[in-house]
Structures are given as C-alpha cells and as structure tokens.
Amino acid sequence: MVRLTSRSLVFLPLAFLVLMLVAPVVRLLVEGWGPGDLAGDAPLRWLALWQDDYLRWRVVWSFLQAAITCVLALLIGLPVAWVLARREFAGRALVLRLLMLPFVVPTLVAAMGVLALWGPRGWLGEPLAGMGWRLDETPWLLLYGNLFFNLCLVVRAGVDALEQVSAPRVAAARTLGATPWRAFWRVEWPAIAPWLASALCLVFLYCFSGFGLALILGGQRYATVEVEIYTLVAHELELGQAGVLAVWMLLLTGAVALGYAWLERRLAAPGRVTPLARQRPVGWRQWVAVWAAVGVLLLVCAAPLLAVLLQAGRALLLGSGAAVLMESATLSALWNTLRFSSMALALATGLGLSHALAVRAFDASNAFGGAALAWRAAAYLPFVVSPVTVAFGLLLLYPGWTASLALLVGAYALLAYPFVAKSLTAALDNLPASYAQAAATLGARPWRVLWRVTLPLVGGALRRGMAFAAATALGEFAVSLFLSRPEWTTLTTLIYQRLGRPGAANLDAALVLACLLMALALLAFTLIEGPARKHHNAHHA
Amino acid sequence: MRVLTHGSFDLSKDLLAAFEKDAGVKLEIIKAGDAGEMVNKLILTRANPIADVVFGIDNTLAPRAGAADILEPYTGPAAERKAVAELPKGLVPVDYGYVNLNIDKAWFAKKGLALPKSLADLSQPAYAKLLVVQNPATSSPGQAFMLATIAGLGEEGAFDWWKHMRGNGVKVVKGWSEAYYTEFSRNGGAYPIVVSYTSSPAAEVFYSKEKISESPTANLFLKGGVFRQIEGVALVKGGNPAAKEAAGRFIEFLRSAPAQEGLQTTMWVFPAEAGASRVEVIKQHAAEPSTFDELKAPLTEAQSKAWLQRWTKTVLK
C-alpha cells in the first residue's frame, strides 16, 4: 500500500514533463519534418548532417569543448580538491562555502564577467590585445567560462569523495611502505574515481547543452550546436535542420544522462567511513600547494565576479550607473523577478518532491529496475534539452497560451525542479530504509511517515535543492526572452536589453543590474539554505 | 491593441500617449529582437497571432512575410497616399534609410591611410582586417549589405568579392550593436570600417556628451555598398477583430506629421511621407547618397534564402 501510493506520485512530474518538454520537442520535430511549407527546402536527412562540413564542425566542436572542459576541470580540480580535503588552514571553510558561488551566478552575469576580464576591452584582454593577442574568435573565452561554472563542481565532488576515503586503508598502505603518491594511486584514486566520473558527466552535460555562454562567448566560430539551433529557428526559420540537430543532440546528451544516472545509482552507499584527518601544512612546499589551490580558485571562479563587481562599482560611483536603480522599469523588473521566481519555486518544490519519492518507490520494488533507472534519468531531461528548444516548442504547441503567466512559470519550474529532484534523490539514496520501516511498524500511516520521519531527515537536501532552484529561476534568461510579455520584464531581460542598447550609460546600467541580480540570487540562496553547515550530501547541483 | 516591433522601435512616450488618448486604446508594444526574428516569431505563432499590428518589416523581409501569408491588406488613406519609397502590397511604408559603410575618421587620420575608393580596394592587402560586417543570417543590416553587393556587383561579382574579403580578414559578428559598439574602432574595437546606417554620423553628433559640430564618423558610399531599406507597418492576419479599427488608426498615426518628425531622431531614419520635413541634425549630418543600386528583379523568398546560404558557404563555412 505504501509503495503503491508513493509510486503514483510519478504521475504529477511525468505529466508535467510530457506536457512541458516532450510534447513541445516533438512538435518542433514535426514542424521540421512536416510538408515544410515554411522551410521550403527538402528537410535535411538524418545522416546529411555529417556530410555538411559546417554543421559537422558545430557538433564536433560542441563535443570537444565539453570534453576539453572535463579534462581541464579534472586536471586542475583534483589537486585543488586534494589540498582542500587533506590540509587544514584558516579560511578553508570559507573557501569551501565560496565554491558554491558559481552555481548561483546567472549565466548572463558570468558571461559579462568573462568579457570584463578577457574581452577585447577587458582588464586582461585589452593589454593582451595590445600585444597582438586577440582572445575573441579563440576558443579560450568559452572554455574559461565553462571552467568558471564547472571547476567548482569538480572540486566539491572531489573534496566530498576524498572525505569518504577510509583512513585505516590509507594508513595500512603507508605502513606497508607505500609512498604518499603510490598510496594515492592505489588506495585513494580507486575510491574517488566513480564520484569524479559522475561529476564529469554533469560537467559534460552542462557544457554540451549549455546555451547562454556559448551564445555570448563563442563568437561565429566557437558557438555550439545549441546556438546553431537557436539561429536556425529564430533567424533562419530552418526548422527542419534545427530539428535534425536537436535530435542528434538529444541522442548524445541522453546517453550521457543515462550513464550519469547509472553511476549515481551505483554510488548510493549508506554508511560512513572513518575519514582521514586533515593536517596543517608543514614546510614551504605544502604551503605553496595551499596557496596555489586557493590562487587557482580565485583566478577561475572569483576573478570574473570581482571584475563585474568592480566595474559596477565604478559605474555607480563615477559613471551613470546609480540612475538605473531609481527607474520604475528596474523596480517593476525586480518585482516581476521575485514574483515569477517564488511561483516557480513553489511549483518546482512540489514536482521535485514527487519525482524523488517516486524514484525511491521504484527502487524499493525490484519489479521496476529499468523504470527506476529511466525515471532517475528523466530528472535530467530539462538539462538535456536546451531552454531555447523547449521555448520554441512551447510557442508552436500552445499558441493560445503564448505570453500567458501559466506557461512562463511552468517553463521556469521545468528548468528549476531537477535541482530539487536530484538533491532529494541523492539524500533518499543515503537514507537507511529502516527508519521509515520502524515508523510504519509502529503504526504510522505512509503520509505521516513521510511528514514526520523522511522529510525531516532529508530537510537539508530539500532546502539545498530549493536554493539552487531559486537561483535558477532568478537567473533564467532564454525562456523569459521567448515567452514573456513586455510588461513582464525581469531583471535578466532588462540586463539583456540594456546590453543591446548603445552607449556607455547602458553598459553601466547593465553592470549595476547584474550585481543586483547576483545579490538577489545570493540572498535567496542564503535564506533557503540557511547558515553554513557541514555538507553531508556529496551530490548537489 | 498589441503592436509587434523589432528591438529598435522607439518613439517618444509623449507621442504614443497622445495617440492612446486620441484613439482611446491602450498600446501594448511587444519587442521581438531583430526584425528577422520578429517576422519568424510571427510566422511561428500565426495559428494564434501574438499581435494585431506589426511595425518594422522591411523590403528584405517582405517576401518572407508574403510567402507565409501573415499580413492582412490595409486600405486606409495612408496606404493610398504615395510615399517616397514603396513596399509590396499589404505593407504601408513608414520610413526608410540606407545601409552603408561608416568609417572612424580619427583612425584614418592617425594612420594616414587613404579611404578605399571601391569595394575592390577593400579586398586589397592594404585594407586587411579593417572591416566588420553583420552576419546576414542573423541581422537585417547585414542582409541589406549583402544585397547591396549583389545589386551593385552582380551575383557572381559579389560572391567573388566576399571570397576575397574572407581572405582579407573581414570580421563577421551577429548583430549591429555588437559590430558598432564592440568591434568598431570608434568605440574601442579594432575595426575602423563598419556596416551601419547613413544616419549614424548624425546620431553620433546628437548623442555626443560634449557639443560638437562635426561627426567623428563619416559615411563611405561605394558602388555596391549602399542599400535602401524601407520599413513598413501592416495589420496582422488573425489579429483581434475588436482591435482592427484601432490598428488602422495606428497605421495612420505612424504616417502623420508628428510621428514622421519624431522617428527621425529616435530611430534615425528618413520619413516616408512625401513632403515631410527633415529635422536639423539629419539635414546637417546625414546627407542621402546620390546614387544607390537596387536589385534588378523583385526579391523573392526563395532567392533570398539561396543567397543567404551561398553567403554562409562563401564567408563562414
């Protein structure tokens, strides 16, 4: 009875996914393969994509930039994670906490930060350009932007994984004469590799199907398939080609998402080990390692944000940036942002909760092995399909609902709810079933067990998921661009409008608004997640 | 009443408020990005149109709108009156302008480089890496400039020139503001020649922080480098019938004297109404080109698409 009830929870998120994601994508494909009264040309065939040099380059580059980011994030992130996990130093906790920052930074703000640093008129970019090195029209800007978002993810996963390494086993290896290096490769690495692999899957997914960064930082040559799909639909009305590209992207990302879900499932291991104690650095080499680790994080994850902050500060004090804060447009954008985000957050929380509880119910009954895995992977669907594809599909599918609040908030929630679902699923995986069973044995009804036992135990994970969901909704940009009405301007669309308008005053305004948006995201994050506490949960975001 | 426009639509609040009061309607201006994006959005949502009237479809996009049958003919006085420049049936011309090359005067003075006398000059090594253009697939001035080269040099000559320009380091960006405000040397970029509008030098004077009498940029009118862009307004097929009367009044309003004067210094275009007066800054700093080429045959959607694909192949792929 318990399981039946929980399994039926699947219908709410399932119906939502079908209506808001699967159906719009199918609609877009039908438009592409239909008689083509718009497209004109014969629709592109499945394999023709690979015969077209230009499109092939787009797909190959999308793949490459994601793969290169994975490799860089691992090569840079693992040593940093090792230092953070094994060394005790003042400020370590703060560094760990600041590692969450990139997760709540809206894409638009991050892209502005990268440009403020490395763009043709950026602090580092301008002197470099003076020496003849132009960084735009190189892959560097996009890769750096990718690293900004994803290095922290790998570092966090690495730290969490290294804290799961059993101290007695490492000690035994050392006692038997292994060098620290050898002990790392033979004992620590095998233990943490699966965790890193799962983090890298996520990094790959984010980079492969990301849109905002590639749109703003990719330029003509280094934009990804997502940007190409957007261009084909929005500018060229080549729905057939866009549809074929979208299908190939879905196949590739779907495979990765499935692999990730499988890895994550295998990682679910309740029970704690005795972690290695952290040591204070001894000798100059260890101190250099600590400083290098912190320095790398500053350069990759903090520098773009500092650049935006400082430029906005300059705009506020010396430029015309202060004026924008008084404008009625800003106030109404702020109000809209808060309104839509809180509505989306409420919906996303309900959906995420249902999704995660359904996963647990599927897991609990052995008869649904395949379904459980598929349902786990389903939480990644909103990451797999780009917001742009979804938004256009929604426009086509529900023309009567165009510019309706329900559709807009629904689309926001679609993008935000996987964070809740993922965080909760991971927490439930680590929750021994015995608690709930004990409560049930003592006569508690299923809903009471959920309310009194399960939810309090995963409360931290729920709040964490909600915090990421809130940050996502606050920074949402692509969907707002397509489904919004002018009187519904949000902070992100206002920033984008300002960026597209001439003059230094508008750039100043965009910078100040970007800071406001970031402050809002941070505030929501802190309010929901609460003060700093030890993270029990290896998986987040 | 819902008005769909491109991102650059701009009329003073007072003018729009006066219209609202006169006509007794509330305007809802929906901005939909670049003009091409706007038309596509209208086509994609034609089952249930998102607007009652659309402003900003130009002569390069008119064939696409025509092929998709998204406009409803308007037959009021403004449609019957002869305009300075005409558009295909269904669209009422509101304004026109020229897409052409702009140069950064200070850059050329500093380098002591003579201005190019023809497009062919621009493809010579002396002018390598000086020009930034917009991708015609994603930008309406970009498309206009491509059409200018085809009109002026002939199709083969034009694509030959583009091929040489690719070798000579032409920079391609997505849209006008990126080209003008990021890449143009006048605004801190590295390219002293940019595809922009004839009125841009006048806008430089108008928006300048200090009072200046001479523009820091200038128009460069070259054979095959000037295109006349005519923007119009139309009723949207399937729009709200209750708003139809007001939509007609809006079309008439755009061709009225106050709007025709106002748009000159907000959208930086020339008025389409015959006999409309020019404002001072336009008179002084935005001289119309004496000649420009027009396409031999009317542009069709299929032709426009074929040229776009050929351009992408020649310059980007």
Tab-separated table of C-alpha atoms in Angstrom, chain A residues 353 357 360 423-424 426-439 448-464 533-534 536-537:
chain	number	residue	atom	x	y	z
A	353	LEU	CA	9.469	16.120	-4.121
A	357	LEU	CA	9.759	9.986	-3.783
A	360	ARG	CA	12.554	5.777	-4.093
A	423	SER	CA	19.240	16.721	-4.317
A	424	LEU	CA	16.380	14.815	-2.703
A	426	ALA	CA	20.636	11.599	-3.513
A	427	ALA	CA	19.606	12.204	0.095
A	428	LEU	CA	16.966	9.468	-0.030
A	429	ASP	CA	19.524	7.084	-1.532
A	430	ASN	CA	21.681	7.601	1.530
A	431	LEU	CA	18.792	7.235	3.952
A	432	PRO	CA	18.524	3.765	5.501
A	433	ALA	CA	15.084	2.314	4.845
A	434	SER	CA	14.930	1.047	8.439
A	435	TYR	CA	13.772	4.396	9.901
A	436	ALA	CA	10.671	4.563	7.788
A	437	GLN	CA	10.058	0.848	8.267
A	438	ALA	CA	10.328	1.226	12.017
A	439	ALA	CA	7.846	4.070	11.995
A	448	ARG	CA	2.700	10.505	8.404
A	449	VAL	CA	5.962	8.604	7.926
A	450	LEU	CA	6.821	10.922	5.097
A	451	TRP	CA	5.953	14.027	7.077
A	452	ARG	CA	7.406	13.109	10.440
A	453	VAL	CA	10.337	10.852	9.576
A	454	THR	CA	11.548	11.045	5.996
A	455	LEU	CA	11.188	14.766	5.293
A	456	PRO	CA	12.919	15.956	8.467
A	457	LEU	CA	15.817	13.621	7.695
A	458	VAL	CA	16.241	14.979	4.180
A	459	GLY	CA	15.272	18.542	5.086
A	460	GLY	CA	18.792	19.821	4.437
A	461	ALA	CA	18.849	18.315	0.973
A	462	LEU	CA	15.404	19.708	0.225
A	463	ARG	CA	16.447	23.214	1.233
A	464	ARG	CA	19.627	22.867	-0.783
A	533	ARG	CA	26.825	23.912	7.940
A	534	LYS	CA	28.625	20.752	7.196
A	536	HIS	CA	26.544	15.584	4.334
A	537	ASN	CA	25.456	15.203	0.855
